[in-house]
């Protein structure tokens, strides 16, 4: 896993806490391959909190809907290009 420090949880602004809770829900749906629900969640995040990360997940979801990952997929994306 790769982590990006954002803030101490107790000191994060309420809006940031709300965003992170929504992100955790969206990521869980993504990892469970609930593509439609994950796409809706990431789209809502992207609309409210514009961020390239949410657009990246939406692109990956679109790709996985057309070419599903293997049944033993662990949620990891293997990069094939630089």
mmCIF file of C-alpha atoms in Angstrom:
data_model
loop_
_atom_site.group_PDB
_atom_site.id
_atom_site.type_symbol
_atom_site.label_atom_id
_atom_site.label_comp_id
_atom_site.label_asym_id
_atom_site.label_seq_id
_atom_site.Cartn_x
_atom_site.Cartn_y
_atom_site.Cartn_z
ATOM 1 C CA UNK A 1 0.000 0.000 0.000
ATOM 2 C CA UNK A 2 1.047 3.541 -0.632
ATOM 3 C CA UNK A 3 -0.119 6.200 1.784
ATOM 4 C CA UNK A 4 -0.280 9.953 1.383
ATOM 5 C CA UNK A 5 -0.297 11.861 4.669
ATOM 6 C CA UNK A 6 -3.124 14.376 4.675
ATOM 7 C CA UNK A 7 -3.649 15.471 8.267
ATOM 8 C CA UNK A 8 -3.867 14.177 11.776
ATOM 9 C CA UNK A 9 -7.330 12.674 11.997
ATOM 10 C CA UNK A 10 -8.284 14.780 15.013
ATOM 11 C CA UNK A 11 -7.102 17.966 13.286
ATOM 12 C CA UNK A 12 -8.539 17.380 9.816
ATOM 13 C CA UNK A 13 -11.190 19.850 8.748
ATOM 14 C CA UNK A 14 -14.745 18.465 8.823
ATOM 15 C CA UNK A 15 -14.974 18.693 5.016
ATOM 16 C CA UNK A 16 -11.766 16.647 4.651
ATOM 17 C CA UNK A 17 -13.070 14.046 7.117
ATOM 18 C CA UNK A 18 -16.307 13.796 5.111
ATOM 19 C CA UNK A 19 -14.333 13.374 1.886
ATOM 20 C CA UNK A 20 -12.123 10.650 3.352
ATOM 21 C CA UNK A 21 -15.104 8.685 4.658
ATOM 22 C CA UNK A 22 -16.693 8.841 1.200
ATOM 23 C CA UNK A 23 -13.382 7.817 -0.393
ATOM 24 C CA UNK A 24 -13.065 4.784 1.906
ATOM 25 C CA UNK A 25 -16.596 3.680 0.932
ATOM 26 C CA UNK A 26 -15.879 4.162 -2.780
ATOM 27 C CA UNK A 27 -12.585 2.284 -2.507
ATOM 28 C CA UNK A 28 -14.290 -0.610 -0.720
ATOM 29 C CA UNK A 29 -16.862 -0.910 -3.521
ATOM 30 C CA UNK A 30 -14.038 -0.775 -6.060
ATOM 31 C CA UNK A 31 -12.094 -3.540 -4.323
ATOM 32 C CA UNK A 32 -15.236 -5.683 -4.144
ATOM 33 C CA UNK A 33 -15.722 -5.139 -7.905
ATOM 34 C CA UNK A 34 -19.065 -3.397 -7.468
ATOM 35 C CA UNK A 35 -18.255 -1.311 -10.508
ATOM 36 C CA UNK A 36 -21.495 0.649 -10.916
ATOM 37 C CA UNK A 37 -21.695 1.645 -7.250
ATOM 38 C CA UNK A 38 -17.980 2.473 -7.162
ATOM 39 C CA UNK A 39 -18.274 4.585 -10.313
ATOM 40 C CA UNK A 40 -21.189 6.539 -8.837
ATOM 41 C CA UNK A 41 -19.278 7.091 -5.597
ATOM 42 C CA UNK A 42 -16.085 8.226 -7.335
ATOM 43 C CA UNK A 43 -18.055 10.479 -9.689
ATOM 44 C CA UNK A 44 -19.725 12.143 -6.689
ATOM 45 C CA UNK A 45 -16.306 12.595 -5.072
ATOM 46 C CA UNK A 46 -14.846 14.023 -8.276
ATOM 47 C CA UNK A 47 -17.731 16.486 -8.580
ATOM 48 C CA UNK A 48 -17.495 17.682 -4.985
ATOM 49 C CA UNK A 49 -13.724 17.443 -4.492
ATOM 50 C CA UNK A 50 -11.992 17.680 -7.890
ATOM 51 C CA UNK A 51 -8.952 15.441 -7.741
ATOM 52 C CA UNK A 52 -7.017 13.521 -10.367
ATOM 53 C CA UNK A 53 -7.136 10.423 -8.178
ATOM 54 C CA UNK A 54 -10.907 10.110 -8.510
ATOM 55 C CA UNK A 55 -10.695 10.491 -12.288
ATOM 56 C CA UNK A 56 -8.044 7.757 -12.339
ATOM 57 C CA UNK A 57 -10.352 5.370 -10.478
ATOM 58 C CA UNK A 58 -13.179 6.185 -12.895
ATOM 59 C CA UNK A 59 -10.906 5.328 -15.830
ATOM 60 C CA UNK A 60 -9.882 2.043 -14.210
ATOM 61 C CA UNK A 61 -13.508 1.169 -13.444
ATOM 62 C CA UNK A 62 -14.438 1.771 -17.076
ATOM 63 C CA UNK A 63 -11.601 -0.514 -18.178
ATOM 64 C CA UNK A 64 -12.563 -3.235 -15.681
ATOM 65 C CA UNK A 65 -16.198 -3.118 -16.802
ATOM 66 C CA UNK A 66 -15.045 -3.903 -20.348
ATOM 67 C CA UNK A 67 -12.241 -6.301 -19.361
ATOM 68 C CA UNK A 68 -12.860 -7.661 -15.861
ATOM 69 C CA UNK A 69 -9.864 -8.512 -13.688
ATOM 70 C CA UNK A 70 -9.189 -12.177 -12.862
ATOM 71 C CA UNK A 71 -11.350 -13.839 -10.215
ATOM 72 C CA UNK A 72 -8.462 -13.808 -7.729
ATOM 73 C CA UNK A 73 -7.891 -10.045 -8.199
ATOM 74 C CA UNK A 74 -6.747 -8.436 -4.968
ATOM 75 C CA UNK A 75 -7.546 -4.841 -5.906
ATOM 76 C CA UNK A 76 -4.002 -4.054 -7.029
ATOM 77 C CA UNK A 77 -3.430 -2.393 -10.375
ATOM 78 C CA UNK A 78 -0.272 -3.538 -12.120
ATOM 79 C CA UNK A 79 1.161 -0.741 -14.215
ATOM 80 C CA UNK A 80 2.282 -1.805 -17.683
ATOM 81 C CA UNK A 81 3.711 1.523 -18.914
ATOM 82 C CA UNK A 82 5.812 4.364 -17.643
#
